[in-house]
Amino acid sequence: MADSNALYESVLCVKPEVHVYRIPPRASNRGYRAADWKLDEPAWSGRMKITAKGNIAFIKLEDKNTGELFAQAAVDQYPGIAVESVTDSSRYFVIRIEDGNGRHAFIGVGFADRGDSFDFNVALQDHFKWVKQECELAKQEANPVVGPKLDLGFKEGQTIKINIGNIKKKDSGGAGKSRGVGGGLLPPPPGVKGGSFIPPPAFSQTTPVTQHTTPVTQPSTGLLLDYGVSAPVSAPPSQDMWGDFTAAGSGSTQDSGRSEWVQF
């Protein structure tokens, strides 16, 4: 920590009324008892101010009118020897005061209100809690903990799998041009020369295409009867003109020399 002379002094708590008692020497290690004091005859009454300068807290007993210092106790830890609680009350404490020349004495301090004693206790606890945190931070800065180096490289045999979804492939410009050749037709195979490919005629979408139908001429059955030669006759799929002549067809194949048809 920095030099305490260069630090500013902050006020932690101020209580307007406090009483000071002369206490007998402690006969054993069991602690102090406020019942052993003359509580109705305090040796001094005034105000208490708790200040902090660096890690040290100071309990100052001052005159409530003039502010003159009556006694002061330097507290380097709490709880500790500088401030002790009594065993039979929460409103009384024993503090160790110093005169600045190395001499010290123990006196009793009591508060008229129980809330004032609670604030006194909390002010000292909060200050030394802050001191502890500052010491821990200073140790961490002086001796930073160096952890193991993180190795993010791939070991032998390790693989990584990336799953990318919802990605649509965009059509390239060359693919669009290839589809536009020949009105949607594929180009000729590699073995065919370019001169032999004749593209189909282009039709305008607005010009109607006229379909020409040629009537189918039915063959004359009279000629077939004269020559005795059977010929295929085209008929609609729904009608069979030669359905009754199955026997005739089979007979003509057995005897090819005969020109007569079966009589019906």
mmCIF file of N, CA and C in Angstrom, residues 108-156:
data_model
loop_
_atom_site.group_PDB
_atom_site.id
_atom_site.type_symbol
_atom_site.label_atom_id
_atom_site.label_comp_id
_atom_site.label_asym_id
_atom_site.label_seq_id
_atom_site.Cartn_x
_atom_site.Cartn_y
_atom_site.Cartn_z
ATOM 1 N N GLY A 108 -13.364 1.978 28.906
ATOM 2 C CA GLY A 108 -14.662 1.482 28.492
ATOM 3 C C GLY A 108 -15.446 2.561 27.763
ATOM 4 N N VAL A 109 -16.159 2.181 26.703
ATOM 5 C CA VAL A 109 -16.966 3.098 25.900
ATOM 6 C C VAL A 109 -18.360 2.508 25.808
ATOM 7 N N GLY A 110 -19.370 3.348 26.057
ATOM 8 C CA GLY A 110 -20.755 2.890 25.963
ATOM 9 C C GLY A 110 -21.627 3.875 25.215
ATOM 10 N N PHE A 111 -22.646 3.369 24.534
ATOM 11 C CA PHE A 111 -23.590 4.186 23.767
ATOM 12 C C PHE A 111 -24.935 4.183 24.488
ATOM 13 N N ALA A 112 -25.599 5.338 24.469
ATOM 14 C CA ALA A 112 -26.920 5.421 25.087
ATOM 15 C C ALA A 112 -27.972 4.687 24.264
ATOM 16 N N ASP A 113 -27.801 4.627 22.956
ATOM 17 C CA ASP A 113 -28.762 3.966 22.065
ATOM 18 C C ASP A 113 -28.127 2.710 21.474
ATOM 19 N N ARG A 114 -28.921 1.658 21.385
ATOM 20 C CA ARG A 114 -28.402 0.398 20.843
ATOM 21 C C ARG A 114 -28.124 0.506 19.353
ATOM 22 N N GLY A 115 -28.866 1.332 18.634
ATOM 23 C CA GLY A 115 -28.605 1.525 17.208
ATOM 24 C C GLY A 115 -27.258 2.154 16.935
ATOM 25 N N ASP A 116 -26.799 3.052 17.853
ATOM 26 C CA ASP A 116 -25.477 3.662 17.679
ATOM 27 C C ASP A 116 -24.369 2.625 17.819
ATOM 28 N N SER A 117 -24.524 1.690 18.727
ATOM 29 C CA SER A 117 -23.514 0.633 18.871
ATOM 30 C C SER A 117 -23.498 -0.285 17.646
ATOM 31 N N PHE A 118 -24.660 -0.487 17.047
ATOM 32 C CA PHE A 118 -24.719 -1.306 15.820
ATOM 33 C C PHE A 118 -23.989 -0.609 14.676
ATOM 34 N N ASP A 119 -24.197 0.697 14.522
ATOM 35 C CA ASP A 119 -23.503 1.442 13.461
ATOM 36 C C ASP A 119 -21.993 1.457 13.691
ATOM 37 N N PHE A 120 -21.580 1.570 14.918
ATOM 38 C CA PHE A 120 -20.158 1.527 15.255
ATOM 39 C C PHE A 120 -19.532 0.206 14.822
ATOM 40 N N ASN A 121 -20.213 -0.864 15.092
ATOM 41 C CA ASN A 121 -19.728 -2.195 14.741
ATOM 42 C C ASN A 121 -19.665 -2.385 13.228
ATOM 43 N N VAL A 122 -20.711 -1.957 12.525
ATOM 44 C CA VAL A 122 -20.771 -2.146 11.068
ATOM 45 C C VAL A 122 -19.715 -1.301 10.366
ATOM 46 N N ALA A 123 -19.468 -0.080 10.845
ATOM 47 C CA ALA A 123 -18.473 0.784 10.211
ATOM 48 C C ALA A 123 -17.084 0.150 10.246
ATOM 49 N N LEU A 124 -16.723 -0.440 11.356
ATOM 50 C CA LEU A 124 -15.416 -1.091 11.444
ATOM 51 C C LEU A 124 -15.362 -2.361 10.586
ATOM 52 N N GLN A 125 -16.429 -3.135 10.561
ATOM 53 C CA GLN A 125 -16.455 -4.363 9.751
ATOM 54 C C GLN A 125 -16.325 -4.049 8.261
ATOM 55 N N ASP A 126 -17.055 -3.052 7.785
ATOM 56 C CA ASP A 126 -16.994 -2.705 6.359
ATOM 57 C C ASP A 126 -15.608 -2.212 5.959
ATOM 58 N N HIS A 127 -14.982 -1.440 6.844
ATOM 59 C CA HIS A 127 -13.654 -0.922 6.499
ATOM 60 C C HIS A 127 -12.644 -2.054 6.344
ATOM 61 N N PHE A 128 -12.613 -2.979 7.261
ATOM 62 C CA PHE A 128 -11.616 -4.045 7.183
ATOM 63 C C PHE A 128 -11.990 -5.106 6.146
ATOM 64 N N LYS A 129 -13.235 -5.170 5.773
ATOM 65 C CA LYS A 129 -13.598 -6.024 4.632
ATOM 66 C C LYS A 129 -13.021 -5.437 3.347
ATOM 67 N N TRP A 130 -13.072 -4.119 3.233
ATOM 68 C CA TRP A 130 -12.474 -3.463 2.069
ATOM 69 C C TRP A 130 -10.955 -3.637 2.070
ATOM 70 N N VAL A 131 -10.334 -3.537 3.240
ATOM 71 C CA VAL A 131 -8.882 -3.723 3.341
ATOM 72 C C VAL A 131 -8.485 -5.121 2.877
ATOM 73 N N LYS A 132 -9.260 -6.112 3.245
ATOM 74 C CA LYS A 132 -8.953 -7.495 2.851
ATOM 75 C C LYS A 132 -9.037 -7.669 1.342
ATOM 76 N N GLN A 133 -10.044 -7.079 0.723
ATOM 77 C CA GLN A 133 -10.184 -7.186 -0.725
ATOM 78 C C GLN A 133 -9.040 -6.490 -1.447
ATOM 79 N N GLU A 134 -8.627 -5.340 -0.936
ATOM 80 C CA GLU A 134 -7.512 -4.634 -1.566
ATOM 81 C C GLU A 134 -6.219 -5.431 -1.458
ATOM 82 N N CYS A 135 -6.009 -6.084 -0.355
ATOM 83 C CA CYS A 135 -4.798 -6.904 -0.194
ATOM 84 C C CYS A 135 -4.798 -8.084 -1.152
ATOM 85 N N GLU A 136 -5.946 -8.707 -1.353
ATOM 86 C CA GLU A 136 -6.030 -9.834 -2.278
ATOM 87 C C GLU A 136 -5.775 -9.392 -3.711
ATOM 88 N N LEU A 137 -6.317 -8.236 -4.090
ATOM 89 C CA LEU A 137 -6.060 -7.737 -5.446
ATOM 90 C C LEU A 137 -4.591 -7.407 -5.651
ATOM 91 N N ALA A 138 -3.964 -6.845 -4.613
ATOM 92 C CA ALA A 138 -2.540 -6.529 -4.727
ATOM 93 C C ALA A 138 -1.695 -7.790 -4.883
ATOM 94 N N LYS A 139 -2.056 -8.852 -4.194
ATOM 95 C CA LYS A 139 -1.320 -10.106 -4.326
ATOM 96 C C LYS A 139 -1.495 -10.704 -5.725
ATOM 97 N N GLN A 140 -2.696 -10.610 -6.271
ATOM 98 C CA GLN A 140 -2.929 -11.154 -7.612
ATOM 99 C C GLN A 140 -2.161 -10.382 -8.671
ATOM 100 N N GLU A 141 -2.046 -9.054 -8.494
ATOM 101 C CA GLU A 141 -1.278 -8.272 -9.456
ATOM 102 C C GLU A 141 0.215 -8.548 -9.335
ATOM 103 N N ALA A 142 0.683 -8.788 -8.129
ATOM 104 C CA ALA A 142 2.106 -9.063 -7.941
ATOM 105 C C ALA A 142 2.481 -10.455 -8.424
ATOM 106 N N ASN A 143 1.616 -11.414 -8.202
ATOM 107 C CA ASN A 143 1.877 -12.800 -8.601
ATOM 108 C C ASN A 143 0.714 -13.307 -9.450
ATOM 109 N N PRO A 144 0.675 -12.923 -10.710
ATOM 110 C CA PRO A 144 -0.431 -13.407 -11.549
ATOM 111 C C PRO A 144 -0.337 -14.907 -11.754
ATOM 112 N N VAL A 145 -1.462 -15.544 -11.719
ATOM 113 C CA VAL A 145 -1.522 -16.996 -11.890
ATOM 114 C C VAL A 145 -1.471 -17.302 -13.378
ATOM 115 N N VAL A 146 -0.429 -18.035 -13.773
ATOM 116 C CA VAL A 146 -0.253 -18.411 -15.167
ATOM 117 C C VAL A 146 -0.836 -19.803 -15.348
ATOM 118 N N GLY A 147 -1.935 -19.893 -16.062
ATOM 119 C CA GLY A 147 -2.580 -21.179 -16.289
ATOM 120 C C GLY A 147 -1.963 -21.911 -17.462
ATOM 121 N N PRO A 148 -2.353 -23.126 -17.684
ATOM 122 C CA PRO A 148 -1.836 -23.882 -18.832
ATOM 123 C C PRO A 148 -2.250 -23.237 -20.148
ATOM 124 N N LYS A 149 -1.342 -23.274 -21.104
ATOM 125 C CA LYS A 149 -1.623 -22.691 -22.397
ATOM 126 C C LYS A 149 -2.679 -23.513 -23.117
ATOM 127 N N LEU A 150 -3.650 -22.813 -23.660
ATOM 128 C CA LEU A 150 -4.747 -23.485 -24.349
ATOM 129 C C LEU A 150 -4.305 -23.893 -25.743
ATOM 130 N N ASP A 151 -4.350 -25.199 -26.020
ATOM 131 C CA ASP A 151 -3.944 -25.743 -27.309
ATOM 132 C C ASP A 151 -5.186 -25.990 -28.141
ATOM 133 N N LEU A 152 -5.353 -25.189 -29.187
ATOM 134 C CA LEU A 152 -6.518 -25.324 -30.063
ATOM 135 C C LEU A 152 -6.190 -26.055 -31.361
ATOM 136 N N GLY A 153 -4.989 -26.587 -31.501
ATOM 137 C CA GLY A 153 -4.620 -27.283 -32.723
ATOM 138 C C GLY A 153 -5.238 -28.674 -32.791
ATOM 139 N N PHE A 154 -5.354 -29.194 -34.007
ATOM 140 C CA PHE A 154 -5.906 -30.523 -34.219
ATOM 141 C C PHE A 154 -4.851 -31.574 -33.905
ATOM 142 N N LYS A 155 -5.270 -32.564 -33.166
ATOM 143 C CA LYS A 155 -4.392 -33.701 -32.903
ATOM 144 C C LYS A 155 -4.451 -34.664 -34.085
ATOM 145 N N GLU A 156 -3.559 -35.627 -34.089
ATOM 146 C CA GLU A 156 -3.507 -36.594 -35.177
ATOM 147 C C GLU A 156 -4.754 -37.469 -35.164
#
